[in-house]
Amino acid sequence: MPNNTELNQYKQQLSSWANTILELSERNSYTPTKEAYTKQLQSLAKELTTDTNTITTLNNYISATLSGLYDKSLQEHPRTVSSSQNTLTVTDEWIDATTSKMKSIQDKLQTDVKTLLEQSEKTGNTPTKEQFQNYINGRLSTYLNEDKTLTEHEKDYIKNYSEPWLKQYSENKYDTSLKKQPRAVNGIFSNNSSVNNAINSNNKNNSTTGTSSSNKHRSVASNYSRTYTTFSGYDMVCVFEIPVTGGYLSEVVGSLQTVTYSVHQEKFPVRNVGNMNAKGYVFGPRTIAGTLIFTVFNKHWAHDLMDKYLNTYNVNAHFLVDEFPPINITVSCTNEYGNKARLALYGVTFVNEGQVMSINDNYTENTFQFFATDVDYLDDVVSSKVSGSSNKTNSSLPTLSGDATSSTQNQVSAPSRDVNVGEKNNTSDITEESYNLTTRFQEFEKEVQDMMKTYKNEIPEIRASTFRNKLRQLKKTATDNVNNDFKGKKITKQQKDDRLASISTEYKRLLKLIEDNTLKQLEGYIIGIK
C-alpha cells in the first residue's frame, strides 16, 4: 500500500489525464459517453499500480471527483456525446476557421426558425414541437451536405456543437411564439407545400416506430394542458455541490423536506426641507438568507458528503457542516406533464444548526439557517449558467436593444479558445469590455506568476490545464469583442487587424510562459491514451 504522498501523486496524474481527455474532446468535438470516460480512467489507474486497495481508492476518486469534470465540460461546452472518443488533434487556426463556418450555418438556421414561426402566426397552422424540431434538425443536415467545401471532420464538429444549441434555441422560440400568440396545435405548419412535405416525411418515419404524430394531439385539451406548469414538493430534487480542487462534488440530498430563502435590501429615504414625504430611496446592502429543514433518519444528512470531501484530499478529520466551503444548491423540478424548471442558490454558507428530539414528536427534524451570495429565480428554461460562478452584480446586467432573444445572444460557439489587448480608440461607442480585457490579461499573467512562485516554477499539470482553458477563454472573448466593434463600424479595418495581431502575440507569449513552467510527470502514459 503506497503512502499518502504516492497516492496523491496517482490522483494528480489521473486528474491530469482526465483534463487532457476532456480538453482534446472540447477541441475536436468527439466526446465519449460518461461510462466510456470512466472506464478509460479506471484502465489508466491500473497502469499506475498493481495494489488492489490503491486501485479501489483511485476508482472511488474517479467516481467522486473526476466524473464531475466530465459534467462540467459538457455544461461549459454543450456538444453531442458519441459512443467513442477520437484522439484527433486540431490547431487553433482550424478551430477558428470551422467555428466561423458553424456560425454562418447557425445564422441560416435562426433565419429558418424565425421565418417558419412567422408563417405559423399569420396562417394559424402550427405543428407539434416534435415536428418543428425534426424539420429544423433536417435543415441542419441539409446545410452540412450542401456545402461541398466541408471535410467530414468539419461536418462532425459543426453538427456536434450545433445540435444541443439548436434544440434549446428552437424550443425557446417555439414556446415564445405560442405564448405571444396562443393558437391550436394542428400538426400543419404553413401553406408552404415543401415544408409540409418535409414534416409529413418525418411523421411517416415516426409511424414506422409505432409513434404516429396524430396520436399525440390532444385537440382542444392541448390548449389547456399547457397551463399545468406548477410543481409540488414531490416534483423536486435537490442537489448540493461543493467546490474541490479540479471540480465539484455533487450529492442528491433526499432527506431535505423544506427550502426557504429571503432577499433583504436596505433602502434609505432621501428627504428635503419642507416636505414630510421622502423624495425617493437609495439602494443599500443586500442580504440573501434562508432555511433548510431535513428529516432525520438513522444518520446526519451531511455524513456522505463529508466522507466524499475528506476522501478527495485523503485526510481524516472531524468537522461540522458550518466548516464546509460555500456550496451551491440546485432545485430541479419536473412534473407529470413533462414541464421542467430550476432554482439555484449560490455561495451558501451555514451559520446556524438545530435539532430537537422529543417524545412528543412523531419524527425528528434537523434545521439550518444560511447566507447565500446569489440566487437564480425559478425559471421554466434550465439556465446555461455554470454553478459555482462568481456572484453577479448589477453591472453585469445586459443592455437590451431590439429583440431580447436575438441570434447572437443565443448562439453557441465552439469551446472557448480565443481577448482584446489593443489600445483604446478615441471613439466613445466602442465597448468598454474591449478595454477591460487588457487588464484581464495582466491579471491572468499575475495569477500564473503567483502559481509559479508557489510551486517554484513547476506548476502541476492539472493547474496548467486550468490556466490554458482560461487563456483560451480570454482570447476568444477579446477576438469576439474586436470583431463586434468592427461590424458596428466603431473601429477601422487597420485597427481591427492591429488588435487581433496583438491578441495573438499576447496569447502565444502567455501560453509559452505556462508550458515552460509546467511540471511534466509520467508523459509516457499521456501518449498511451486511446
Short mmCIF file of C-alpha atoms in Angstrom, two decimals:
data_model
loop_
_atom_site.label_atom_id
_atom_site.label_comp_id
_atom_site.label_asym_id
_atom_site.label_seq_id
_atom_site.Cartn_x
_atom_site.Cartn_y
_atom_site.Cartn_z
CA MET A 1 0.00 0.00 0.00
CA PRO A 2 1.60 3.30 -1.06
CA ASN A 3 1.97 6.20 1.34
CA ASN A 4 -0.15 9.32 1.16
CA THR A 5 2.38 11.17 -0.97
CA GLU A 6 2.38 8.46 -3.64
CA LEU A 7 -1.41 8.20 -3.54
CA ASN A 8 -1.75 11.95 -4.05
CA GLN A 9 0.64 11.73 -6.99
CA TYR A 10 -1.53 9.00 -8.53
CA LYS A 11 -4.62 11.14 -8.07
CA GLN A 12 -2.86 14.15 -9.55
CA GLN A 13 -1.82 12.09 -12.56
CA LEU A 14 -5.39 10.83 -13.06
CA SER A 15 -6.65 14.41 -12.87
CA SER A 16 -4.10 15.41 -15.50
CA TRP A 17 -5.22 12.58 -17.78
CA ALA A 18 -8.89 13.49 -17.26
CA ASN A 19 -8.20 17.12 -18.19
CA THR A 20 -6.23 16.01 -21.24
CA ILE A 21 -9.06 13.73 -22.42
CA LEU A 22 -11.71 16.41 -21.94
CA GLU A 23 -9.59 19.19 -23.43
CA LEU A 24 -8.99 17.05 -26.52
CA SER A 25 -12.72 16.31 -26.68
CA GLU A 26 -13.63 20.00 -26.46
CA ARG A 27 -11.24 20.85 -29.28
CA ASN A 28 -12.12 18.09 -31.79
CA SER A 29 -15.81 17.70 -30.67
CA TYR A 30 -15.61 13.91 -30.36
CA THR A 31 -16.89 13.14 -26.85
CA PRO A 32 -17.13 9.65 -25.30
CA THR A 33 -20.02 8.68 -23.06
CA LYS A 34 -19.54 9.17 -19.35
CA GLU A 35 -19.32 5.40 -18.89
CA ALA A 36 -16.57 5.10 -21.52
CA TYR A 37 -14.73 8.08 -19.98
CA THR A 38 -14.86 6.45 -16.53
CA LYS A 39 -13.70 3.05 -17.82
CA GLN A 40 -10.79 4.71 -19.61
CA LEU A 41 -9.61 6.38 -16.40
CA GLN A 42 -10.06 3.16 -14.43
CA SER A 43 -7.93 1.36 -17.00
CA LEU A 44 -5.24 4.03 -16.69
CA ALA A 45 -5.39 3.72 -12.89
CA LYS A 46 -4.38 0.05 -13.21
CA GLU A 47 -1.28 1.15 -15.11
CA LEU A 48 -0.17 3.26 -12.17
CA THR A 49 -0.20 0.50 -9.56
CA THR A 50 -0.99 -3.17 -9.05
CA ASP A 51 -2.10 -2.79 -5.43
CA THR A 52 -5.79 -3.77 -5.21
CA ASN A 53 -6.62 -1.42 -2.34
CA THR A 54 -4.97 1.51 -4.09
CA ILE A 55 -6.86 0.80 -7.33
CA THR A 56 -10.13 0.73 -5.35
CA THR A 57 -9.27 4.09 -3.77
CA LEU A 58 -8.40 5.57 -7.17
CA ASN A 59 -11.65 4.24 -8.68
CA ASN A 60 -13.58 5.93 -5.88
CA TYR A 61 -11.69 9.15 -6.63
CA ILE A 62 -12.63 8.84 -10.29
CA SER A 63 -16.32 8.36 -9.47
CA ALA A 64 -16.47 11.06 -6.79
CA THR A 65 -14.34 13.79 -8.36
CA LEU A 66 -13.24 13.21 -11.94
CA SER A 67 -16.75 12.39 -13.14
CA GLY A 68 -17.62 15.93 -12.07
CA LEU A 69 -15.03 17.27 -14.53
CA TYR A 70 -16.88 15.46 -17.32
CA ASP A 71 -20.21 17.05 -16.35
CA LYS A 72 -18.59 20.48 -16.05
CA SER A 73 -17.02 20.15 -19.51
CA LEU A 74 -20.40 19.39 -21.10
CA GLN A 75 -22.00 22.28 -19.20
CA GLU A 76 -19.38 24.79 -20.35
CA HIS A 77 -19.18 23.45 -23.93
CA PRO A 78 -22.51 21.71 -24.78
CA ARG A 79 -21.94 19.13 -27.51
CA THR A 80 -23.31 15.80 -28.72
CA VAL A 81 -21.92 12.72 -26.95
CA SER A 82 -20.77 9.89 -29.23
CA SER A 83 -20.10 6.25 -28.46
CA SER A 84 -16.32 6.55 -28.67
CA GLN A 85 -13.51 9.08 -28.42
CA ASN A 86 -11.37 10.21 -31.34
CA THR A 87 -7.85 11.33 -30.41
CA LEU A 88 -7.55 13.56 -33.46
CA THR A 89 -5.72 16.78 -32.56
CA VAL A 90 -6.56 20.13 -34.14
CA THR A 91 -4.92 23.54 -34.21
CA ASP A 92 -6.35 26.82 -33.00
CA GLU A 93 -6.40 28.04 -36.61
CA TRP A 94 -8.54 25.04 -37.66
CA ILE A 95 -10.97 25.68 -34.79
CA ASP A 96 -11.20 29.37 -35.72
CA ALA A 97 -11.98 28.57 -39.34
CA THR A 98 -14.51 25.83 -38.51
CA THR A 99 -16.20 27.97 -35.87
CA SER A 100 -16.66 30.72 -38.44
CA LYS A 101 -18.34 28.23 -40.80
CA MET A 102 -20.50 26.95 -37.95
CA LYS A 103 -21.72 30.45 -37.08
CA SER A 104 -22.67 31.01 -40.72
CA ILE A 105 -24.82 27.86 -40.68
CA GLN A 106 -26.34 28.78 -37.31
CA ASP A 107 -27.32 32.18 -38.72
CA LYS A 108 -29.20 30.40 -41.53
CA LEU A 109 -30.94 28.12 -39.03
CA GLN A 110 -32.03 31.09 -36.93
CA THR A 111 -33.48 32.71 -40.04
CA ASP A 112 -35.36 29.47 -40.82
CA VAL A 113 -36.80 29.29 -37.31
CA LYS A 114 -37.92 32.93 -37.36
CA THR A 115 -39.44 32.69 -40.84
CA LEU A 116 -41.37 29.48 -40.16
CA LEU A 117 -42.79 30.73 -36.87
CA GLU A 118 -43.87 34.00 -38.51
CA GLN A 119 -45.72 31.97 -41.15
CA SER A 120 -47.36 29.93 -38.40
CA GLU A 121 -48.52 33.06 -36.57
CA LYS A 122 -50.01 34.50 -39.77
CA THR A 123 -51.76 31.34 -41.01
CA GLY A 124 -52.69 29.82 -37.64
CA ASN A 125 -51.29 26.43 -38.75
CA THR A 126 -48.91 25.10 -36.10
CA PRO A 127 -47.08 21.75 -35.90
CA THR A 128 -46.23 19.96 -32.71
CA LYS A 129 -42.93 20.86 -31.09
CA GLU A 130 -41.51 17.49 -32.16
CA GLN A 131 -42.46 18.11 -35.81
CA PHE A 132 -40.96 21.58 -35.66
CA GLN A 133 -37.66 20.37 -34.21
CA ASN A 134 -37.44 17.45 -36.65
CA TYR A 135 -37.78 19.85 -39.56
CA ILE A 136 -35.17 22.27 -38.20
CA ASN A 137 -32.75 19.39 -37.48
CA GLY A 138 -33.26 18.32 -41.08
CA ARG A 139 -32.27 21.82 -42.22
CA LEU A 140 -29.00 21.47 -40.31
CA SER A 141 -28.21 18.23 -42.16
CA THR A 142 -29.17 19.86 -45.46
CA TYR A 143 -26.81 22.80 -44.93
CA LEU A 144 -23.96 20.46 -43.99
CA ASN A 145 -24.48 18.27 -47.07
CA GLU A 146 -24.89 21.22 -49.44
CA ASP A 147 -21.52 22.73 -48.50
CA LYS A 148 -19.05 20.70 -50.57
CA THR A 149 -16.08 22.55 -49.07
CA LEU A 150 -16.58 20.97 -45.63
CA THR A 151 -14.49 17.96 -44.66
CA GLU A 152 -16.04 15.08 -42.75
CA HIS A 153 -14.39 16.24 -39.52
CA GLU A 154 -15.66 19.78 -40.03
CA LYS A 155 -19.18 18.42 -40.56
CA ASP A 156 -18.93 16.34 -37.38
CA TYR A 157 -17.57 19.32 -35.43
CA ILE A 158 -20.36 21.65 -36.57
CA LYS A 159 -23.02 19.01 -36.01
CA ASN A 160 -21.80 18.03 -32.52
CA TYR A 161 -21.72 21.64 -31.31
CA SER A 162 -24.83 22.82 -33.16
CA GLU A 163 -27.30 20.08 -32.19
CA PRO A 164 -27.53 20.95 -28.44
CA TRP A 165 -27.70 24.66 -29.25
CA LEU A 166 -30.34 24.14 -31.95
CA LYS A 167 -32.53 22.05 -29.64
CA GLN A 168 -32.59 24.71 -26.93
CA TYR A 169 -32.89 27.61 -29.37
CA SER A 170 -35.79 26.12 -31.39
CA GLU A 171 -37.61 25.08 -28.19
CA ASN A 172 -37.35 28.57 -26.73
CA LYS A 173 -38.53 30.24 -29.94
CA TYR A 174 -41.42 27.77 -30.35
CA ASP A 175 -42.63 28.28 -26.77
CA THR A 176 -42.22 32.06 -27.03
CA SER A 177 -44.27 32.12 -30.22
CA LEU A 178 -47.15 30.20 -28.61
CA LYS A 179 -47.12 32.46 -25.56
CA LYS A 180 -47.02 35.56 -27.72
CA GLN A 181 -49.90 34.38 -29.91
CA PRO A 182 -51.86 31.44 -28.36
CA ARG A 183 -53.24 29.11 -31.04
CA ALA A 184 -54.22 25.50 -31.58
CA VAL A 185 -51.55 22.94 -32.43
CA ASN A 186 -52.99 21.19 -35.51
CA GLY A 187 -49.95 19.40 -36.92
CA ILE A 188 -49.83 21.61 -40.03
CA PHE A 189 -47.08 24.16 -40.31
CA SER A 190 -47.98 26.52 -43.15
CA ASN A 191 -49.31 26.71 -46.71
CA ASN A 192 -45.79 26.02 -47.97
CA SER A 193 -46.01 22.58 -49.60
CA SER A 194 -42.27 21.90 -49.40
CA VAL A 195 -42.28 22.45 -45.66
CA ASN A 196 -45.34 20.27 -45.14
CA ASN A 197 -43.86 17.51 -47.30
CA ALA A 198 -40.74 17.53 -45.14
CA ILE A 199 -42.86 17.38 -41.97
CA ASN A 200 -45.04 14.58 -43.37
CA SER A 201 -41.90 12.66 -44.22
CA ASN A 202 -40.83 12.91 -40.58
CA ASN A 203 -44.31 11.79 -39.49
CA LYS A 204 -44.03 8.67 -41.64
CA ASN A 205 -40.69 7.87 -40.07
CA ASN A 206 -42.28 8.18 -36.64
CA SER A 207 -45.21 5.95 -37.63
CA THR A 208 -42.84 3.13 -38.60
CA THR A 209 -41.69 3.05 -35.00
CA GLY A 210 -45.27 2.95 -33.73
CA THR A 211 -45.48 6.60 -32.66
CA SER A 212 -47.77 8.39 -35.09
CA SER A 213 -47.74 12.15 -34.54
CA SER A 214 -51.52 12.34 -34.93
CA ASN A 215 -51.96 10.15 -31.87
CA LYS A 216 -50.08 12.69 -29.79
CA HIS A 217 -52.54 15.54 -30.41
CA ARG A 218 -54.88 16.36 -27.57
CA SER A 219 -57.08 18.55 -29.81
CA VAL A 220 -58.95 21.07 -27.67
CA ALA A 221 -57.47 19.79 -24.41
CA SER A 222 -53.98 20.69 -25.63
CA ASN A 223 -54.87 24.37 -25.34
CA TYR A 224 -55.43 23.92 -21.62
CA SER A 225 -52.85 21.27 -20.74
CA ARG A 226 -50.09 23.80 -21.37
CA THR A 227 -51.31 25.78 -18.37
CA TYR A 228 -50.49 23.00 -15.88
CA THR A 229 -46.98 24.18 -15.24
CA THR A 230 -46.86 24.29 -11.43
CA PHE A 231 -44.82 21.97 -9.24
CA SER A 232 -45.34 20.43 -5.83
CA GLY A 233 -42.67 19.31 -3.39
CA TYR A 234 -42.97 15.79 -4.83
CA ASP A 235 -41.71 17.07 -8.18
CA MET A 236 -38.47 18.50 -6.80
CA VAL A 237 -34.97 17.10 -6.38
CA CYS A 238 -32.22 18.99 -4.57
CA VAL A 239 -28.50 18.70 -5.46
CA PHE A 240 -25.65 20.07 -3.33
CA GLU A 241 -22.34 21.00 -4.99
CA ILE A 242 -19.10 21.51 -3.07
CA PRO A 243 -16.07 23.04 -4.85
CA VAL A 244 -12.88 20.97 -4.62
CA THR A 245 -9.56 21.09 -6.41
CA GLY A 246 -10.21 20.35 -10.07
CA GLY A 247 -14.01 20.36 -9.97
CA TYR A 248 -17.05 19.81 -7.77
CA LEU A 249 -18.52 17.12 -5.55
CA SER A 250 -22.23 16.59 -6.20
CA GLU A 251 -24.77 14.84 -3.97
CA VAL A 252 -28.53 14.44 -4.28
CA VAL A 253 -29.91 15.13 -0.79
CA GLY A 254 -33.10 13.11 -0.43
CA SER A 255 -33.78 13.90 3.23
CA LEU A 256 -34.33 17.62 2.56
CA GLN A 257 -38.01 18.46 3.09
CA THR A 258 -38.11 22.29 3.10
CA VAL A 259 -36.12 25.06 1.43
CA THR A 260 -36.81 28.72 2.14
CA TYR A 261 -34.92 31.83 1.16
CA SER A 262 -35.45 35.55 1.52
CA VAL A 263 -33.78 38.58 0.00
CA HIS A 264 -33.46 41.78 2.02
CA GLN A 265 -32.02 45.03 0.75
CA GLU A 266 -31.65 48.12 2.87
CA LYS A 267 -33.11 51.18 1.16
CA PHE A 268 -32.87 54.63 2.66
CA PRO A 269 -35.17 57.62 2.11
CA VAL A 270 -33.91 60.86 0.58
CA ARG A 271 -35.61 63.89 2.16
CA ASN A 272 -35.58 67.64 1.78
CA VAL A 273 -36.65 70.61 3.86
CA GLY A 274 -40.33 71.49 3.68
CA ASN A 275 -41.61 68.06 2.60
CA MET A 276 -42.68 65.38 5.05
CA ASN A 277 -42.59 62.70 2.33
CA ALA A 278 -39.47 61.05 1.02
CA LYS A 279 -38.36 62.24 -2.41
CA GLY A 280 -37.01 58.83 -3.26
CA TYR A 281 -34.99 55.88 -1.94
CA VAL A 282 -31.37 54.88 -2.48
CA PHE A 283 -30.11 51.31 -2.63
CA GLY A 284 -28.07 49.88 0.23
CA PRO A 285 -26.52 46.48 1.05
CA ARG A 286 -28.39 43.30 0.12
CA THR A 287 -28.54 40.10 2.18
CA ILE A 288 -29.72 36.69 0.95
CA ALA A 289 -30.54 34.16 3.66
CA GLY A 290 -32.76 31.16 4.20
CA THR A 291 -33.56 27.93 5.98
CA LEU A 292 -33.12 24.23 5.20
CA ILE A 293 -35.11 21.59 7.09
CA PHE A 294 -34.08 17.92 6.89
CA THR A 295 -35.89 14.79 8.03
CA VAL A 296 -33.62 12.81 10.37
CA PHE A 297 -33.32 9.10 9.64
CA ASN A 298 -30.51 6.93 11.02
CA LYS A 299 -27.67 9.42 10.50
CA HIS A 300 -26.96 13.07 9.79
CA TRP A 301 -27.68 14.10 6.18
CA ALA A 302 -24.16 15.50 5.66
CA HIS A 303 -22.18 12.34 6.52
CA ASP A 304 -21.91 11.06 2.93
CA LEU A 305 -20.94 14.49 1.64
CA MET A 306 -18.34 14.89 4.39
CA ASP A 307 -16.82 11.50 3.59
CA LYS A 308 -16.53 12.40 -0.11
CA TYR A 309 -14.96 15.72 0.78
CA LEU A 310 -12.35 14.15 3.09
CA ASN A 311 -11.57 11.35 0.62
CA THR A 312 -10.91 13.93 -2.07
CA TYR A 313 -7.98 15.27 -0.06
CA ASN A 314 -7.17 11.90 1.56
CA VAL A 315 -7.42 13.22 5.11
CA ASN A 316 -9.16 12.02 8.25
CA ALA A 317 -10.61 14.86 10.30
CA HIS A 318 -13.62 15.87 12.34
CA PHE A 319 -15.55 18.93 11.24
CA LEU A 320 -19.07 20.32 11.24
CA VAL A 321 -21.31 21.46 8.42
CA ASP A 322 -20.61 25.14 9.06
CA GLU A 323 -16.96 24.45 8.08
CA PHE A 324 -17.88 23.46 4.52
CA PRO A 325 -16.67 25.88 1.84
CA PRO A 326 -19.50 27.89 0.25
CA ILE A 327 -21.67 25.43 -1.68
CA ASN A 328 -24.21 25.67 -4.49
CA ILE A 329 -27.74 24.27 -4.15
CA THR A 330 -29.83 23.45 -7.23
CA VAL A 331 -33.52 22.56 -7.01
CA SER A 332 -34.70 20.76 -10.18
CA CYS A 333 -38.42 20.35 -10.89
CA THR A 334 -40.25 18.05 -13.31
CA ASN A 335 -43.99 17.30 -13.23
CA GLU A 336 -46.14 14.62 -14.87
CA TYR A 337 -46.73 16.83 -17.92
CA GLY A 338 -43.02 16.94 -18.70
CA ASN A 339 -42.60 20.57 -17.67
CA LYS A 340 -39.23 21.43 -16.15
CA ALA A 341 -37.89 24.25 -14.03
CA ARG A 342 -34.83 25.12 -11.99
CA LEU A 343 -33.91 27.25 -8.98
CA ALA A 344 -30.35 27.74 -7.71
CA LEU A 345 -28.70 29.25 -4.65
CA TYR A 346 -25.01 30.16 -4.93
CA GLY A 347 -22.30 30.52 -2.28
CA VAL A 348 -24.40 29.00 0.51
CA THR A 349 -22.67 29.07 3.90
CA PHE A 350 -24.30 27.68 7.04
CA VAL A 351 -24.49 29.80 10.19
CA ASN A 352 -26.97 28.02 12.50
CA GLU A 353 -27.89 24.39 13.07
CA GLY A 354 -30.51 22.96 15.38
CA GLN A 355 -32.26 19.67 16.18
CA VAL A 356 -34.91 18.69 18.70
CA MET A 357 -35.51 15.08 19.75
CA SER A 358 -38.61 14.66 21.89
CA ILE A 359 -41.12 12.04 22.97
CA ASN A 360 -43.79 14.47 21.79
CA ASP A 361 -42.60 14.44 18.16
CA ASN A 362 -43.60 11.78 15.64
CA TYR A 363 -40.43 12.41 13.65
CA THR A 364 -37.23 14.39 14.09
CA GLU A 365 -36.13 17.38 12.06
CA ASN A 366 -32.73 18.99 11.56
CA THR A 367 -32.82 22.74 10.76
CA PHE A 368 -30.19 25.04 9.28
CA GLN A 369 -30.01 28.75 8.63
CA PHE A 370 -27.71 30.00 5.88
CA PHE A 371 -26.45 33.01 3.97
CA ALA A 372 -26.01 32.99 0.18
CA THR A 373 -24.26 35.23 -2.33
CA ASP A 374 -26.76 34.97 -5.18
CA VAL A 375 -29.94 33.26 -6.38
CA ASP A 376 -31.31 32.19 -9.76
CA TYR A 377 -35.08 32.58 -9.60
CA LEU A 378 -37.23 29.60 -10.56
CA ASP A 379 -37.32 29.50 -14.35
CA ASP A 380 -39.06 27.16 -16.79
CA VAL A 381 -35.98 27.17 -19.02
CA VAL A 382 -32.98 25.45 -17.44
CA SER A 383 -30.24 28.04 -17.15
CA SER A 384 -26.99 27.59 -19.01
CA LYS A 385 -25.04 29.20 -16.20
CA VAL A 386 -22.32 27.14 -14.67
CA SER A 387 -22.91 26.65 -10.99
CA GLY A 388 -20.17 27.99 -8.83
CA SER A 389 -19.81 31.15 -10.89
CA SER A 390 -18.93 34.32 -9.11
CA ASN A 391 -21.61 36.41 -7.51
CA LYS A 392 -23.37 38.62 -10.06
CA THR A 393 -23.74 42.37 -9.71
CA ASN A 394 -25.95 44.96 -11.36
CA SER A 395 -23.02 45.99 -13.53
CA SER A 396 -23.20 42.63 -15.31
CA LEU A 397 -26.84 43.06 -16.36
CA PRO A 398 -27.18 43.25 -20.17
CA THR A 399 -28.47 46.28 -22.01
CA LEU A 400 -31.18 45.00 -24.36
CA SER A 401 -31.92 46.61 -27.70
CA GLY A 402 -34.43 45.30 -30.21
CA ASP A 403 -35.19 41.60 -29.89
CA ALA A 404 -34.14 40.48 -26.42
CA THR A 405 -33.64 36.95 -27.75
CA SER A 406 -31.71 37.94 -30.85
CA SER A 407 -29.49 35.45 -32.60
CA THR A 408 -26.08 36.46 -31.30
CA GLN A 409 -27.30 36.31 -27.74
CA ASN A 410 -28.38 32.68 -28.02
CA GLN A 411 -25.72 31.42 -30.37
CA VAL A 412 -23.34 28.80 -29.04
CA SER A 413 -19.72 28.97 -30.07
CA ALA A 414 -17.12 26.28 -30.13
CA PRO A 415 -15.08 25.74 -26.98
CA SER A 416 -13.51 28.82 -25.52
CA ARG A 417 -10.24 29.44 -27.22
CA ASP A 418 -9.71 32.73 -28.28
CA VAL A 419 -9.03 38.54 -25.75
CA ASN A 420 -8.65 42.07 -26.54
CA VAL A 421 -5.41 43.93 -25.85
CA GLY A 422 -5.47 46.71 -28.47
CA GLU A 423 -5.05 50.27 -27.36
CA LYS A 424 -8.15 52.34 -26.58
CA ASN A 425 -9.69 54.15 -29.53
CA ASN A 426 -10.98 57.69 -29.29
CA THR A 427 -14.45 56.55 -30.40
CA SER A 428 -16.61 56.61 -27.28
CA ASP A 429 -19.02 53.93 -28.60
CA ILE A 430 -16.51 51.09 -28.53
CA THR A 431 -17.43 48.52 -25.90
CA GLU A 432 -15.72 49.07 -22.56
CA GLU A 433 -15.37 45.28 -22.37
CA SER A 434 -12.76 45.54 -25.14
CA TYR A 435 -10.60 47.77 -22.95
CA ASN A 436 -11.13 45.89 -19.71
CA LEU A 437 -9.71 42.73 -21.26
CA THR A 438 -6.27 44.34 -21.37
CA THR A 439 -6.37 44.40 -17.57
CA ARG A 440 -7.62 40.81 -17.58
CA PHE A 441 -4.52 39.70 -19.49
CA GLN A 442 -2.36 41.42 -16.89
CA GLU A 443 -4.32 39.85 -14.04
CA PHE A 444 -4.05 36.45 -15.71
CA GLU A 445 -0.28 36.78 -16.03
CA LYS A 446 -0.06 37.72 -12.36
CA GLU A 447 -2.05 34.58 -11.44
CA VAL A 448 0.38 32.43 -13.40
CA GLN A 449 3.39 34.11 -11.81
CA ASP A 450 1.92 33.65 -8.33
CA MET A 451 1.41 29.96 -9.07
CA MET A 452 5.00 29.73 -10.35
CA LYS A 453 6.23 31.15 -7.04
CA THR A 454 4.08 28.71 -5.08
CA TYR A 455 5.37 25.66 -6.95
CA LYS A 456 8.87 27.02 -7.63
CA ASN A 457 8.39 27.19 -11.42
CA GLU A 458 6.99 23.63 -11.55
CA ILE A 459 3.22 24.09 -11.92
CA PRO A 460 1.28 20.79 -11.66
CA GLU A 461 -0.32 19.68 -14.93
CA ILE A 462 -3.87 19.95 -13.55
CA ARG A 463 -3.25 23.61 -12.65
CA ALA A 464 -1.61 24.25 -16.01
CA SER A 465 -4.62 22.78 -17.83
CA THR A 466 -6.92 25.16 -15.94
CA PHE A 467 -4.74 28.11 -16.97
CA ARG A 468 -4.75 27.00 -20.63
CA ASN A 469 -8.54 26.83 -20.67
CA LYS A 470 -8.83 30.24 -19.05
CA LEU A 471 -6.35 31.74 -21.52
CA ARG A 472 -8.31 30.39 -24.48
CA GLN A 473 -11.47 31.92 -22.99
CA LEU A 474 -9.74 35.29 -22.72
CA LYS A 475 -8.54 35.11 -26.32
CA LYS A 476 -12.00 34.09 -27.57
CA THR A 477 -13.73 36.91 -25.69
CA ALA A 478 -11.27 39.51 -26.89
CA THR A 479 -11.45 38.39 -30.51
CA ASP A 480 -15.25 38.46 -30.47
CA ASN A 481 -15.25 41.97 -28.99
CA VAL A 482 -12.88 43.29 -31.65
CA ASN A 483 -14.96 41.71 -34.43
CA ASN A 484 -18.17 43.16 -32.95
CA ASP A 485 -16.59 46.62 -32.77
CA PHE A 486 -15.57 46.32 -36.41
CA LYS A 487 -19.00 45.10 -37.53
CA GLY A 488 -20.56 48.02 -35.67
CA LYS A 489 -18.20 50.36 -37.57
CA LYS A 490 -16.65 51.55 -34.31
CA ILE A 491 -13.08 50.82 -35.42
CA THR A 492 -11.31 50.77 -38.78
CA LYS A 493 -10.06 47.62 -40.50
CA GLN A 494 -6.46 48.60 -39.74
CA GLN A 495 -7.31 48.97 -36.03
CA LYS A 496 -9.05 45.61 -36.12
CA ASP A 497 -6.03 43.88 -37.72
CA ASP A 498 -3.63 45.52 -35.26
CA ARG A 499 -5.68 44.45 -32.25
CA LEU A 500 -6.13 40.88 -33.47
CA ALA A 501 -2.37 40.63 -34.06
CA SER A 502 -1.74 41.98 -30.56
CA ILE A 503 -4.17 39.43 -29.10
CA SER A 504 -2.44 36.58 -30.92
CA THR A 505 1.00 37.72 -29.74
CA GLU A 506 -0.13 38.04 -26.13
CA TYR A 507 -1.85 34.65 -26.27
CA LYS A 508 1.27 32.87 -27.58
CA ARG A 509 3.51 34.62 -25.04
CA LEU A 510 1.35 33.63 -22.06
CA LEU A 511 0.87 30.09 -23.38
CA LYS A 512 4.65 29.70 -23.64
CA LEU A 513 5.00 31.02 -20.09
CA ILE A 514 2.65 28.29 -18.86
CA GLU A 515 4.29 25.49 -20.86
CA ASP A 516 7.84 26.48 -19.82
CA ASN A 517 6.92 26.29 -16.13
CA THR A 518 4.74 23.16 -16.07
CA LEU A 519 5.95 20.08 -14.27
CA LYS A 520 5.96 17.14 -16.71
CA GLN A 521 5.05 13.88 -14.99
CA LEU A 522 4.75 10.39 -16.48
CA GLU A 523 4.48 11.75 -20.02
CA GLY A 524 4.60 8.25 -21.48
CA TYR A 525 1.18 7.49 -20.11
CA ILE A 526 -0.36 10.50 -21.84
CA ILE A 527 0.82 9.21 -25.20
CA GLY A 528 -0.86 5.87 -24.48
CA ILE A 529 -4.34 7.33 -24.03
CA LYS A 530 -6.78 5.88 -26.56
#
